[in-house]
Short mmCIF file of C-alpha atoms and ligand atoms in Angstrom, two decimals:
data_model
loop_
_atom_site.label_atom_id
_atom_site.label_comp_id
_atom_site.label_asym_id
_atom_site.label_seq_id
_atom_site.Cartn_x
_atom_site.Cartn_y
_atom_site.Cartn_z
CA UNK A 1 -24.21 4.40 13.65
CA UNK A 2 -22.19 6.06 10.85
CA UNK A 3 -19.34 6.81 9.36
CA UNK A 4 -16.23 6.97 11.78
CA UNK A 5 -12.81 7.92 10.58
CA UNK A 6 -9.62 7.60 13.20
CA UNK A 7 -6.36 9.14 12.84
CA UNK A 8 -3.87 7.28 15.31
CA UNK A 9 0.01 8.69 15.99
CA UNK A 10 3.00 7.28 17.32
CA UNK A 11 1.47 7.33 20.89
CA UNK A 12 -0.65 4.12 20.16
CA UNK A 13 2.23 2.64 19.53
CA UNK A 14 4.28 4.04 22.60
CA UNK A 15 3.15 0.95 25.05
CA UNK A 16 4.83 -1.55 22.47
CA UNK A 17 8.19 -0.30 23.30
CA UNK A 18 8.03 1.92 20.17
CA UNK A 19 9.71 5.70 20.77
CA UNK A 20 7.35 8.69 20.22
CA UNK A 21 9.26 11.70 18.55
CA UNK A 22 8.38 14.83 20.78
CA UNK A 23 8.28 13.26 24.10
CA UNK A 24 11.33 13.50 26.28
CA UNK A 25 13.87 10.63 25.04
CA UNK A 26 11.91 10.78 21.80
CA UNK A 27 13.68 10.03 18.28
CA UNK A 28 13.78 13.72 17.79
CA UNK A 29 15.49 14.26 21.01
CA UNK A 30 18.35 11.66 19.69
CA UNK A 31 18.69 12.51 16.26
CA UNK A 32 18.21 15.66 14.18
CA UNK A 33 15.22 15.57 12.07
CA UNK A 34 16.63 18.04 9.45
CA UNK A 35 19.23 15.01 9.29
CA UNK A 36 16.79 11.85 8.42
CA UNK A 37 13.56 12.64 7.51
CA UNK A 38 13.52 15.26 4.87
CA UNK A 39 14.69 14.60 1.20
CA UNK A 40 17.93 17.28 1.76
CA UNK A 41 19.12 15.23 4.65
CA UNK A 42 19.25 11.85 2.36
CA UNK A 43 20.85 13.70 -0.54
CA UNK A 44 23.28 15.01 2.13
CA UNK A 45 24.16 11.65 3.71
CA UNK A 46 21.79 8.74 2.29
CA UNK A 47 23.90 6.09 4.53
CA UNK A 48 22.94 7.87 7.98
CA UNK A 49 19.38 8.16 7.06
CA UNK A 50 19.54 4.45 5.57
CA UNK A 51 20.87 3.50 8.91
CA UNK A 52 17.97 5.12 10.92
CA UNK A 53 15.68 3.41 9.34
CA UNK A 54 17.10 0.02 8.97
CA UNK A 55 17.31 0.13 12.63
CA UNK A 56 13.65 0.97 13.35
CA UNK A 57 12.89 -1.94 10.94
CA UNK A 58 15.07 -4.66 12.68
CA UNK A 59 13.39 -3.75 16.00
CA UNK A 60 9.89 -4.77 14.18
CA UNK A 61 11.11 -7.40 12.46
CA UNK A 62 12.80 -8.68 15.44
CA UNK A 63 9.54 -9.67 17.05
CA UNK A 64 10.05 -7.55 20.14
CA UNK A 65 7.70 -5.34 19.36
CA UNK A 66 3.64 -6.67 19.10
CA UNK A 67 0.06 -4.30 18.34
CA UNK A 68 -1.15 -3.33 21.97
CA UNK A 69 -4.69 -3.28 23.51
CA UNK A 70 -5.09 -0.46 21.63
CA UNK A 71 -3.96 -1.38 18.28
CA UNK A 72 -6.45 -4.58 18.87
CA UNK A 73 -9.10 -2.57 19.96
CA UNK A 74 -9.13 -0.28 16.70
CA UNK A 75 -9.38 -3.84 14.65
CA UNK A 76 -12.08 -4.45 17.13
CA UNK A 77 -14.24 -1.95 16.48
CA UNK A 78 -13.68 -2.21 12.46
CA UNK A 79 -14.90 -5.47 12.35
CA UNK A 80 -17.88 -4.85 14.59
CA UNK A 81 -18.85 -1.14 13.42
CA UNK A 82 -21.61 -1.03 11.33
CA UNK A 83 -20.70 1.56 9.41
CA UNK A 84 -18.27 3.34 7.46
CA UNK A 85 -14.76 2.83 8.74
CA UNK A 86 -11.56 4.44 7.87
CA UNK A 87 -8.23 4.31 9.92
CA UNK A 88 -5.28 6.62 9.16
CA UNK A 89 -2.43 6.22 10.82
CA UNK A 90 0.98 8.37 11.03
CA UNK A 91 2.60 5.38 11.81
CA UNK A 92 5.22 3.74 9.78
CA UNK A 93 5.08 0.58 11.91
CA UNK A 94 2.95 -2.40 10.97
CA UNK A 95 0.77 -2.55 14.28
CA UNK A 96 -1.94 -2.08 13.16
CA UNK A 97 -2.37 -4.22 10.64
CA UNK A 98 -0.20 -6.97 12.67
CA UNK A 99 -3.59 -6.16 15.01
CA UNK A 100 -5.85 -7.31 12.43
CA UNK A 101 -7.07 -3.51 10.68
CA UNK A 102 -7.87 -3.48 7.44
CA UNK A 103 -9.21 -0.24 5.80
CA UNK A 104 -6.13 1.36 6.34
CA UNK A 105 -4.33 4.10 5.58
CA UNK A 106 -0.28 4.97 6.21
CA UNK A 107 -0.30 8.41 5.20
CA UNK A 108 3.28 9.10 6.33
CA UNK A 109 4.20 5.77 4.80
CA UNK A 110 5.91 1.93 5.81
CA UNK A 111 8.67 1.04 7.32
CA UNK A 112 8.37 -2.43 5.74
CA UNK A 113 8.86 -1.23 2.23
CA UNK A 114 11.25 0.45 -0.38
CA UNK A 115 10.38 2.71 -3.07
CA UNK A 116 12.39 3.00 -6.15
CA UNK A 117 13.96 6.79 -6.40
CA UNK A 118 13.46 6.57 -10.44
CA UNK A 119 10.38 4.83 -11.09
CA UNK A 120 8.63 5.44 -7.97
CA UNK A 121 8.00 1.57 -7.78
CA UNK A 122 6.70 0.06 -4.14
CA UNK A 123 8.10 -3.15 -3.14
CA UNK A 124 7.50 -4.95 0.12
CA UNK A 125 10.91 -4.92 1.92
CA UNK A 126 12.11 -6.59 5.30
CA UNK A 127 15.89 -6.51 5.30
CA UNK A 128 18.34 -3.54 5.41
CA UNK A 129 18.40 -0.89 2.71
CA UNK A 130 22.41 -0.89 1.96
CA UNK A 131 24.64 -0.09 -0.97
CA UNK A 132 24.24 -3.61 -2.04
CA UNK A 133 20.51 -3.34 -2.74
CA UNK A 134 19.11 -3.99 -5.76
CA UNK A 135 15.75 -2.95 -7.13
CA UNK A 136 13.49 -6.11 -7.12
CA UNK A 137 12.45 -4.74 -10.90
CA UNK A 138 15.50 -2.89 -12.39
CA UNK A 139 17.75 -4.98 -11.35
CA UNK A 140 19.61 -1.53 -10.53
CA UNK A 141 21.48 -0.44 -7.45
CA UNK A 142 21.18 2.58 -5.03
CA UNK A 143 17.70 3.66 -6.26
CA UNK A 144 16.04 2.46 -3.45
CA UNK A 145 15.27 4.61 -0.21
CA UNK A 146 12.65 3.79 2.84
CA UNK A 147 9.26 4.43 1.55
CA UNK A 148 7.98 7.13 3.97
CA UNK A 149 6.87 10.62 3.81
CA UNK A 150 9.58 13.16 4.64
CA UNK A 151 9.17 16.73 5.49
CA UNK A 152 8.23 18.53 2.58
CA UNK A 153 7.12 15.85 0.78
CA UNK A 154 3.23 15.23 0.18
CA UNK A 155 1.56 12.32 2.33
CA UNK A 156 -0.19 9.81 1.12
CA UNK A 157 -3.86 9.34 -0.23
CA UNK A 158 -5.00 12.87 0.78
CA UNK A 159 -7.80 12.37 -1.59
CA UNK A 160 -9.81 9.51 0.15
CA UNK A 161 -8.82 11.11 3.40
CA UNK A 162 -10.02 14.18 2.69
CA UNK A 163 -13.21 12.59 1.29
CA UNK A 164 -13.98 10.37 3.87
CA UNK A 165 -13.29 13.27 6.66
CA UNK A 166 -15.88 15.64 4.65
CA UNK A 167 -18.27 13.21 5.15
CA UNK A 168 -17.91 11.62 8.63
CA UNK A 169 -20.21 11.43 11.85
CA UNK A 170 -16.99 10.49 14.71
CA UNK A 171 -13.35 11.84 14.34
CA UNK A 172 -11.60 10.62 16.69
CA UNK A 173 -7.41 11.25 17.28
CA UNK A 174 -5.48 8.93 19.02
CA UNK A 175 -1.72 8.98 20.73
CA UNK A 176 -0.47 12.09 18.38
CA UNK A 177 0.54 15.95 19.86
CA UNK A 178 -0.95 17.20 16.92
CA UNK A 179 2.45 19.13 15.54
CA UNK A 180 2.62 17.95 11.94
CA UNK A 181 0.27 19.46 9.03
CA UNK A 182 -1.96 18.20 7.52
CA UNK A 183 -2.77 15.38 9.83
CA UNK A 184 -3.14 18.44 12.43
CA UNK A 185 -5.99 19.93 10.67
CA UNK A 186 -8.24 17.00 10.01
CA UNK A 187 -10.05 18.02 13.66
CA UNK A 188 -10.91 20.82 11.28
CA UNK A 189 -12.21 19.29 8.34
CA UNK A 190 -14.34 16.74 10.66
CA UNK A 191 -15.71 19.47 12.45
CA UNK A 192 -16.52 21.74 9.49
CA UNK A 193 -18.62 18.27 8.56
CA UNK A 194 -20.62 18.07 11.51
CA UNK A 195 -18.51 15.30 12.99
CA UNK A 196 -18.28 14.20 16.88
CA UNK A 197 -15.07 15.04 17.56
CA UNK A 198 -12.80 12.76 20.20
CA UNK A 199 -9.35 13.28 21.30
CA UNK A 200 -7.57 10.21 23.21
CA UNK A 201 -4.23 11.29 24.26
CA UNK A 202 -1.92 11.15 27.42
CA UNK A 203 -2.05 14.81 27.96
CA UNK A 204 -3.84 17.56 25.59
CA UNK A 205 -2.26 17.99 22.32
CA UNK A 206 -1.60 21.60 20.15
CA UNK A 207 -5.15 21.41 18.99
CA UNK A 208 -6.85 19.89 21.68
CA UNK A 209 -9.60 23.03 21.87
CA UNK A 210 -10.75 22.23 18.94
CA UNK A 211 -12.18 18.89 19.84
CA UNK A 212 -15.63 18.25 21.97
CA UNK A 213 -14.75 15.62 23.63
CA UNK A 214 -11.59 15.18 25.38
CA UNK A 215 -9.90 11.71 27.20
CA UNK A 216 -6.66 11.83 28.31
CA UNK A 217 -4.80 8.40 29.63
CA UNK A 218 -2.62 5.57 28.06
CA UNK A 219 -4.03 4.26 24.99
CA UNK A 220 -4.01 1.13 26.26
CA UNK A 221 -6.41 1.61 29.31
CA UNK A 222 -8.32 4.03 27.60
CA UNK A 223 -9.25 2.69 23.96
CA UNK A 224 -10.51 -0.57 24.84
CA UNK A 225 -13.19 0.71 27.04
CA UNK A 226 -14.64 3.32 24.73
CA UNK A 227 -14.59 1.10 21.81
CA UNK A 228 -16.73 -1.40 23.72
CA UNK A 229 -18.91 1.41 24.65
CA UNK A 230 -18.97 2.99 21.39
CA UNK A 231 -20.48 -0.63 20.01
CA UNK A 232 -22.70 -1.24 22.42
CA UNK A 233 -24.71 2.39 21.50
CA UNK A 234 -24.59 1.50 17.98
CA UNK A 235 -26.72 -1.68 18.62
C1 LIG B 301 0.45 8.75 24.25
C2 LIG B 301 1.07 7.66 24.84
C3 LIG B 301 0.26 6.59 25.27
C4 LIG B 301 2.59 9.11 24.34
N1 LIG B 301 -1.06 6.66 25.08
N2 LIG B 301 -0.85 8.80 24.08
C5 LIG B 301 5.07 25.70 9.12
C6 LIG B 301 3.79 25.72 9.68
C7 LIG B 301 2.88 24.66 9.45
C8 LIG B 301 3.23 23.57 8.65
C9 LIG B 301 4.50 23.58 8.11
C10 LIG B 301 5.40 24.62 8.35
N3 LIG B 301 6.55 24.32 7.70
C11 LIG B 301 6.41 23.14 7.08
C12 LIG B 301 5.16 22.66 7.32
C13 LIG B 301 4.60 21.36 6.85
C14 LIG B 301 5.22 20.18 7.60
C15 LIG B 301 4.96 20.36 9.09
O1 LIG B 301 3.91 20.06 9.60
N4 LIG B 301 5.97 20.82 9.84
C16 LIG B 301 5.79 21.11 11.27
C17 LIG B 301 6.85 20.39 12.06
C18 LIG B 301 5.79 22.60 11.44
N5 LIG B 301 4.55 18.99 7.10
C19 LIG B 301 5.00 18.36 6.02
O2 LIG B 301 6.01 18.69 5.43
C20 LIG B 301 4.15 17.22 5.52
N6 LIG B 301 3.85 17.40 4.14
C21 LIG B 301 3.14 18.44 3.71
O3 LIG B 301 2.70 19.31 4.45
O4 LIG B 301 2.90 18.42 2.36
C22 LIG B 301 2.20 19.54 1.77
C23 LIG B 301 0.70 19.39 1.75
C24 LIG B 301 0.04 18.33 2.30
C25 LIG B 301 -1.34 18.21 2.24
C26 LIG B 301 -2.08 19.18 1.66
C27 LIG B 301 -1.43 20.28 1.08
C28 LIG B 301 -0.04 20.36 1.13
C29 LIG B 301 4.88 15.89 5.67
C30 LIG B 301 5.05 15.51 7.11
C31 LIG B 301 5.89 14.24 7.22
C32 LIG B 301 6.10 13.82 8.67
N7 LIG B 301 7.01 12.76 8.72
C33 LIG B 301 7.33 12.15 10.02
C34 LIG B 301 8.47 11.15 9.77
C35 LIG B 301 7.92 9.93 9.01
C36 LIG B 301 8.85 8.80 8.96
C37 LIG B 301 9.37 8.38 10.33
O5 LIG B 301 8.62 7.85 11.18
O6 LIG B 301 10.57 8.57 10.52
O7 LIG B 301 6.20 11.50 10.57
S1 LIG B 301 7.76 13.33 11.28
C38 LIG B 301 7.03 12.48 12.62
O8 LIG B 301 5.96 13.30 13.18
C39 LIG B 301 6.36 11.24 11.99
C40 LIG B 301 5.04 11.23 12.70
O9 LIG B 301 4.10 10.48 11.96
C41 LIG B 301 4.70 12.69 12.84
C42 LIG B 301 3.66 12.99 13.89
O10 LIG B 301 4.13 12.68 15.17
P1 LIG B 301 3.13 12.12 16.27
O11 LIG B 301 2.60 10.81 15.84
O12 LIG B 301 2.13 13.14 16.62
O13 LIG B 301 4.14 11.84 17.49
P2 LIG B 301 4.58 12.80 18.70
O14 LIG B 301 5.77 12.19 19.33
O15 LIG B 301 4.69 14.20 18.26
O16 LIG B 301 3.33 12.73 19.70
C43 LIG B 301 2.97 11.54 20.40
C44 LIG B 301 1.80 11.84 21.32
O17 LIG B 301 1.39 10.63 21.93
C45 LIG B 301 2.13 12.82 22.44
O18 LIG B 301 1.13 13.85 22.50
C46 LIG B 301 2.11 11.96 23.70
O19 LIG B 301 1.61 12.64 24.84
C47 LIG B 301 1.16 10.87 23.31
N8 LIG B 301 1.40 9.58 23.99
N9 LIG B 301 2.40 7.84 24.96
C48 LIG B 301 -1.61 7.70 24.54
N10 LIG B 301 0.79 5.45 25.91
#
């Protein structure tokens, strides 16, 4: 049994019709990341980066997009583990959680909300971000921006992750290439606590030789059978 932490990237979320960044045709390949996700880029031209985003958000709001076998497989296995459980994901969509996970972190942030630039306040947010936006609290307008983690800026809940990856029994990293610190070095920190360590991926990532184990397929063909076999050893 355990503790079992999961770190999930936007690969998982690749068979919902949702664009990975590094892969050819990827976001980064049509837009400049410099440009919309670090905090110089929205100073620089908060409209553009506004736009990005409230495109991304009308495609999940639209309904177009649904959680995968994957994503369903990951609520799965929470529900039936016996253990600890603790999923991060990179992922600014609401999948996962749309999936039915719980004990959940979005380290990098969510698309379906808006932070306050001045107080730092959270508020759940489905619509456009525009000129005309008002803060839910303040009353105020242009003080909100999309509440994700830019380049540069520090990702969220680094203390329970950390935590929970110092004392875990089964990393395992799903659908990311492994290019963005710190999510890159959790392999790491897992290892360095004795964790079984499990990459699921389409093709090896940067840091692939650092894990023992090693499946490479679509998430969708690949997480739903070793999820059911991971249960069925725990019982
Ligand atoms: C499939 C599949 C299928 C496809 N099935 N698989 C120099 C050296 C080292 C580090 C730095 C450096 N200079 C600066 C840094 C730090 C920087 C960084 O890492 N930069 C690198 C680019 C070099 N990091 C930061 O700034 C972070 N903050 C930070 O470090 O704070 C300081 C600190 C932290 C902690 C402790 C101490 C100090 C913040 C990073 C923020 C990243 N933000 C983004 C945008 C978020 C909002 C948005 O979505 O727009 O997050 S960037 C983007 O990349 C997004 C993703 O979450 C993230 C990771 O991408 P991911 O998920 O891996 O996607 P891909 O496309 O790269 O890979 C997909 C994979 O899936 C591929 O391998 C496919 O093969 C696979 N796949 N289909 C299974 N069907």
């Amino acid at each position: 049994m355990g503790s079992i932490v999961i770190l999930t990237g936007a690969g998982i979320s690749q068979e919902s019709g949702i664009d990975t960044f590094r892969s050819e045709g990827g976001v980064w390949s049509k837009v400049k990341l410099e440009d919309v996700a670090t905090p110089e880029g929205f100073d620089r031209n908060p409209k553009l980066v506004q736009e990005f985003y409230n495109d991304r958000r009308r495609q999940l709001v639209s309904g177009e997009v649904q959680p995968n076998a994957a994503h369903i497989a990951l609520a799965r296995l929470e529900k039936e583990w016996r253990g600890e459980f603790l999923l991060v994901t990179q992922n600014i969509d609401n999948l996962h959680s749309e999936a039915g996970s719980k004990r959940m972190i979005h380290m990098h942030g969510e698309l379906m909300k808006a932070r306050n630039l001045e107080t730092h306040d959270v508020f759940d947010w489905g619509g456009d971000i525009t000129e005309n936006s008002k803060c839910p609290k303040s009353g105020k307008l242009n003080v909100l921006r999309p509440h994700v983690v830019w380049f540069g800026e520090m990702p969220l809940d680094m203390d329970l992750i950390y935590s929970s990856l110092s004392d875990c029994d089964i990393f395992i990293s799903i659908g990311t290439s492994g290019n963005v610190y710190p999510a890159s070095g959790f392999v790491e920190e897992a290892s360095l606590a004795g964790a079984r360590t499990i990459e699921i991926n389409l093709e090896p990532s940067i840091g692939a030789s650092s894990f023992e184990e090693k499946i490479y397929g679509k998430a969708t063909e690949v997480l739903p059978k070793f999820v059911a076999e991971l249960l069925l050893k725990q019982s």
